[in-house]
PDB file of C-alpha atoms in Angstrom:
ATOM      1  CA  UNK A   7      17.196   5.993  -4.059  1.00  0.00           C
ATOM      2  CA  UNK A   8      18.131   1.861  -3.547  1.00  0.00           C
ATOM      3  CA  UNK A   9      15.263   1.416  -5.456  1.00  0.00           C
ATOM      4  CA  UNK A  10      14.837   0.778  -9.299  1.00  0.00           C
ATOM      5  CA  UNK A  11      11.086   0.137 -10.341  1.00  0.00           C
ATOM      6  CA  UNK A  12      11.091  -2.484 -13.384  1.00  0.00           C
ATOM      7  CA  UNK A  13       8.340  -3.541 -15.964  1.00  0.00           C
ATOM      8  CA  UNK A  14      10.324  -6.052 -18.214  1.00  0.00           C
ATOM      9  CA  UNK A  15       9.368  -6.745 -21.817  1.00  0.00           C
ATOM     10  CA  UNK A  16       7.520 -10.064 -22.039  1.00  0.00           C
ATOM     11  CA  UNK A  17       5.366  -8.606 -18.673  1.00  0.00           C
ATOM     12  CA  UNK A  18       2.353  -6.611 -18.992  1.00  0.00           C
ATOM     13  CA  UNK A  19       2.718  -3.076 -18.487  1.00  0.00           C
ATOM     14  CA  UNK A  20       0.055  -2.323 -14.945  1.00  0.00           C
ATOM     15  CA  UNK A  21      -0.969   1.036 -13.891  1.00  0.00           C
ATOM     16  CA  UNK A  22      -0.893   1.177 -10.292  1.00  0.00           C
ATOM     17  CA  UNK A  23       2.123  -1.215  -9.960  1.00  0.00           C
ATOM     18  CA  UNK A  24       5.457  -1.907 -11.475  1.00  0.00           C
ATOM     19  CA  UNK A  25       6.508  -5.854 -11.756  1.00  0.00           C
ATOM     20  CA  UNK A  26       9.903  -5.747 -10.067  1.00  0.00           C
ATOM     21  CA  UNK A  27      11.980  -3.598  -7.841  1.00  0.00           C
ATOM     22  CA  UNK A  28      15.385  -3.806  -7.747  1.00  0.00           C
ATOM     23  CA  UNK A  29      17.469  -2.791  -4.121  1.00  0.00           C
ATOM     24  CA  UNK A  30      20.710  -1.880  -3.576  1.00  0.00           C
ATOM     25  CA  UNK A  31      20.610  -0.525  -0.673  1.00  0.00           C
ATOM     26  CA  UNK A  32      21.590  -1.855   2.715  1.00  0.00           C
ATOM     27  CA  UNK A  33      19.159  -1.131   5.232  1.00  0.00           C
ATOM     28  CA  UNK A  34      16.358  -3.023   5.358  1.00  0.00           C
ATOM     29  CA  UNK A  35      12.325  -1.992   6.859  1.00  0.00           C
ATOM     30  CA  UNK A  36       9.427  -3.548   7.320  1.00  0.00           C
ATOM     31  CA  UNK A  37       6.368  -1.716   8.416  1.00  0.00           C
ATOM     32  CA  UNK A  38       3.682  -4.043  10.016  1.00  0.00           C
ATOM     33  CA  UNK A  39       0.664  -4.265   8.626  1.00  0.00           C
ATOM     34  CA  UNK A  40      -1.263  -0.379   8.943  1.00  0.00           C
ATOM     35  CA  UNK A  41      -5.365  -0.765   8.952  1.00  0.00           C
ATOM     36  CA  UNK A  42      -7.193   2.588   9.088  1.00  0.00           C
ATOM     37  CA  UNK A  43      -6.669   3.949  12.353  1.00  0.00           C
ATOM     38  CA  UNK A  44      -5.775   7.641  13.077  1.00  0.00           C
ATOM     39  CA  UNK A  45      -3.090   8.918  15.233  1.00  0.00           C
ATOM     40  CA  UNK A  46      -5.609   8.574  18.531  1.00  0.00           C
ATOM     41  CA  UNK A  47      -6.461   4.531  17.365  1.00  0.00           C
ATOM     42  CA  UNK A  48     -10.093   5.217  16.272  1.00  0.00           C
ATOM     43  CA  UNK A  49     -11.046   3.938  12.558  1.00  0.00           C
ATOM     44  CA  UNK A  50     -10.764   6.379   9.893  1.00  0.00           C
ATOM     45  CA  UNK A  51     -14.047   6.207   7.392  1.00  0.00           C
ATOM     46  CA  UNK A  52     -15.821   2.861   8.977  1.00  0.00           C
ATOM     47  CA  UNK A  53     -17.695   0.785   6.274  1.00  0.00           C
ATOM     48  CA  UNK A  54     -16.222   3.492   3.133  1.00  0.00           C
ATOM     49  CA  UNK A  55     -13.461   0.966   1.405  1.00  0.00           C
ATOM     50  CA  UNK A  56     -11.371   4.162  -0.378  1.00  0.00           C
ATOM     51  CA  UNK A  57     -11.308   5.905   3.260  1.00  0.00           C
ATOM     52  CA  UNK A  58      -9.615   3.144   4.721  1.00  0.00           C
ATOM     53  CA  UNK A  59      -7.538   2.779   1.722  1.00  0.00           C
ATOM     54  CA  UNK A  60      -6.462   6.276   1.995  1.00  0.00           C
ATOM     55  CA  UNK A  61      -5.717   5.987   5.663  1.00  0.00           C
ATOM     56  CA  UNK A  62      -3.640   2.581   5.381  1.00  0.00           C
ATOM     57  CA  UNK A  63      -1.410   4.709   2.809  1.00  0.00           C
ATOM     58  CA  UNK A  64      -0.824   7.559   5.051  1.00  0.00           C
ATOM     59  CA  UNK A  65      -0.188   5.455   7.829  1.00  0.00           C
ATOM     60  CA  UNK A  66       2.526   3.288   5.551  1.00  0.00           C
ATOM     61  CA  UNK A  67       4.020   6.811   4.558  1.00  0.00           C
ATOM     62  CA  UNK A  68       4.089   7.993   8.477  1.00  0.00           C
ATOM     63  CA  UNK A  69       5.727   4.698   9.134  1.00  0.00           C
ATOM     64  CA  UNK A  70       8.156   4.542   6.409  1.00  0.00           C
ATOM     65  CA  UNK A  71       9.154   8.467   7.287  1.00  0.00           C
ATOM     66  CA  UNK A  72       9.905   7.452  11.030  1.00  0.00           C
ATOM     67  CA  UNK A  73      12.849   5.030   9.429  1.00  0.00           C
ATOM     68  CA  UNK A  74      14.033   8.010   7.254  1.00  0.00           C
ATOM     69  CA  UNK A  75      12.306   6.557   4.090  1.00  0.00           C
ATOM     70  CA  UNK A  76       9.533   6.821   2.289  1.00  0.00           C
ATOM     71  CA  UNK A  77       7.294   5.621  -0.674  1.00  0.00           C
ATOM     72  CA  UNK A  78      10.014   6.129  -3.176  1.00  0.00           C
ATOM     73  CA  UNK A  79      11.833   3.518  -0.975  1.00  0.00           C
ATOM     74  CA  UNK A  80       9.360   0.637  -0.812  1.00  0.00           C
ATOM     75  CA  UNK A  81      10.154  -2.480  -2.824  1.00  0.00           C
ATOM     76  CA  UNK A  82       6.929  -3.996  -2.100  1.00  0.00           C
ATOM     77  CA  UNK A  83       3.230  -3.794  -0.716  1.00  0.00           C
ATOM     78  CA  UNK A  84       0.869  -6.304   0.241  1.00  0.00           C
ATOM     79  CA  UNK A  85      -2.861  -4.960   0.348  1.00  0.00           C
ATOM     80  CA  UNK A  86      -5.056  -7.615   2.463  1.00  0.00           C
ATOM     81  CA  UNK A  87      -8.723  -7.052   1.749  1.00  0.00           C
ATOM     82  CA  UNK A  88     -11.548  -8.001   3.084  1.00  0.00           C
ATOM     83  CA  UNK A  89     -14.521  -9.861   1.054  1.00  0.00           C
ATOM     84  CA  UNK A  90     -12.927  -9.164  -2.158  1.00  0.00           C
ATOM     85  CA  UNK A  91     -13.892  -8.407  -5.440  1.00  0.00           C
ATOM     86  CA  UNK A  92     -13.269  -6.935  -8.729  1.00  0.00           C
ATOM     87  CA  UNK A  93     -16.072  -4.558  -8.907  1.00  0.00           C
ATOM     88  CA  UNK A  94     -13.924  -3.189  -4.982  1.00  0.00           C
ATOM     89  CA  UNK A  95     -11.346  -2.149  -7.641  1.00  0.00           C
ATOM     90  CA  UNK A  96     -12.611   1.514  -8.556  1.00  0.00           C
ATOM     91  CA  UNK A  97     -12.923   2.057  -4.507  1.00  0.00           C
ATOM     92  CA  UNK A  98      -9.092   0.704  -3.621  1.00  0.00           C
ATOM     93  CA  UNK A  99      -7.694   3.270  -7.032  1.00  0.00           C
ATOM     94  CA  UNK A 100      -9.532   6.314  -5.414  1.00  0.00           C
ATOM     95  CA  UNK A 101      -8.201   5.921  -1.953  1.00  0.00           C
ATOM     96  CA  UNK A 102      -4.521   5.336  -3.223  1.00  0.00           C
ATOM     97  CA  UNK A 103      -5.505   8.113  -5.550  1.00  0.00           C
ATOM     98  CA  UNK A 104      -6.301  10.879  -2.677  1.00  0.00           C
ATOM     99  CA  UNK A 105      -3.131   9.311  -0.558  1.00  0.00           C
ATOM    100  CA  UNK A 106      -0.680   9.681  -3.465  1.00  0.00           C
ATOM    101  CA  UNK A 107      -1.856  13.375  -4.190  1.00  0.00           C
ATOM    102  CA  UNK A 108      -1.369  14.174   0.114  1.00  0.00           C
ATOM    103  CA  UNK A 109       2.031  12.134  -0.076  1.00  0.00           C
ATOM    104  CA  UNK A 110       2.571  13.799  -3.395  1.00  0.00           C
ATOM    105  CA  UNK A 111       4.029  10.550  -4.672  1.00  0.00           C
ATOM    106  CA  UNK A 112       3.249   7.946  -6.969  1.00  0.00           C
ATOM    107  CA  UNK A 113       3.193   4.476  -5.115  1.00  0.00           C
ATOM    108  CA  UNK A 114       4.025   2.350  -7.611  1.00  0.00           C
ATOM    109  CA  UNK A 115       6.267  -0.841  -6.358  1.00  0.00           C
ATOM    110  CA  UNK A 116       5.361  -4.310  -7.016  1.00  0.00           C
ATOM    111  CA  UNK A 117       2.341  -5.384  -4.921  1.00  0.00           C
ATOM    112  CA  UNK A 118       0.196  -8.002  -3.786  1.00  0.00           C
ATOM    113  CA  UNK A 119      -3.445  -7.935  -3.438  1.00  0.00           C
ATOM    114  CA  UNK A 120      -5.053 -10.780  -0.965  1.00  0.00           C
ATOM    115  CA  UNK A 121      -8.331 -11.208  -0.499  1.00  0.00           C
ATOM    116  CA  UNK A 122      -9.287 -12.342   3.033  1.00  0.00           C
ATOM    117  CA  UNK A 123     -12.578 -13.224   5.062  1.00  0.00           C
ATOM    118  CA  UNK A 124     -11.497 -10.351   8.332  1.00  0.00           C
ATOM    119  CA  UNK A 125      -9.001  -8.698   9.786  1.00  0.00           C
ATOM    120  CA  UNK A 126      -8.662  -7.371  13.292  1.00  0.00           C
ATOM    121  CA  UNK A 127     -11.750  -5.977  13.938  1.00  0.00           C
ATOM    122  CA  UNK A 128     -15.091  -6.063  11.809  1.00  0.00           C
ATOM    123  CA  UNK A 129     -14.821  -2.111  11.155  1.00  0.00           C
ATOM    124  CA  UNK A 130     -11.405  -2.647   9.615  1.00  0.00           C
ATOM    125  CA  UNK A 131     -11.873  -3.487   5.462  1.00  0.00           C
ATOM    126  CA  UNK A 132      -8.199  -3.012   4.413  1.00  0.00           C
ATOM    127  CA  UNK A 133      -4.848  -3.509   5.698  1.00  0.00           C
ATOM    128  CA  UNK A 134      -1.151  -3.012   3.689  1.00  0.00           C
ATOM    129  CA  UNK A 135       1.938  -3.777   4.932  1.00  0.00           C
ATOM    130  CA  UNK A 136       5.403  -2.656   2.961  1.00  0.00           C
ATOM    131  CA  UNK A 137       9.312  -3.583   2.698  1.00  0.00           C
ATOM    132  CA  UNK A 138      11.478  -0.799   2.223  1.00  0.00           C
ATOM    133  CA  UNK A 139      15.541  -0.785   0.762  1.00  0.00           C
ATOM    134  CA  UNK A 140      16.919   2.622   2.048  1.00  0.00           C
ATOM    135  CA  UNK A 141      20.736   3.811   1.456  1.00  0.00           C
ATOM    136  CA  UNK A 142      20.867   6.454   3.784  1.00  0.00           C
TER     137      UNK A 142
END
């Protein structure tokens, strides 16, 4: 793995994310930004927040495997959502929830949560984008 998840004393300690990642590998991936579409471009659970979630995840993990990666390769997220706020938080845990437990991983590595007015296309609430360090 070129990846070494980090929370350093003196930062607090989050449950869905780790503070810092650490690469040493050498080949570098960037996934564009995945919204909730299936394989056949039609939204996946229109108007249900922890759907989409879900779906951006497996689409991330589909994208990451196509470089030879995966989640335990990702050095950092960036979740863009739409009209947030707090009380969205239960909704975004459960759909990385029931993605993790299908990926059978833990995606932990430092991310970024942005709150924005829209996306693409009104149907789409959520979209993540990732950076991945592989050595292989």
């Amino acid at each position: 793995m070129a990846i070494t998840l980090l929370d350093p004393d003196g930062l607090p300690k989050i449950d869905v994310y780790r503070q810092v990642a650490v690469a040493s590998g050498s080949k570098m991936v960037f996934v564009a930004g995945q919204v909730a579409w299936g394989a056949d471009g039609v939204t996946v659970g229109e108007g249900d927040l922890a759907a989409q979630v879900e779906q951006c995840y497996l689409n991330v993990g589909t994208a990451l495997a196509g470089a030879g990666g995966s989640f335990d390769d990702v050095a950092k997220l960036t979740v863009y959502v739409v009209d947030w706020t707090p009380e969205k938080m239960p909704l975004l845990l459960e759909g990385i929830s029931r993605a993790a437990a299908k990926l059978g991983v833990t995606p932990v590595p430092p991310a970024t949560l942005i709150g924005v007015a829209a996306l693409d296309v009104p149907e789409h609430l959520v979209e993540i984008e990732a950076t991945a360090i592989l050595d292989r």
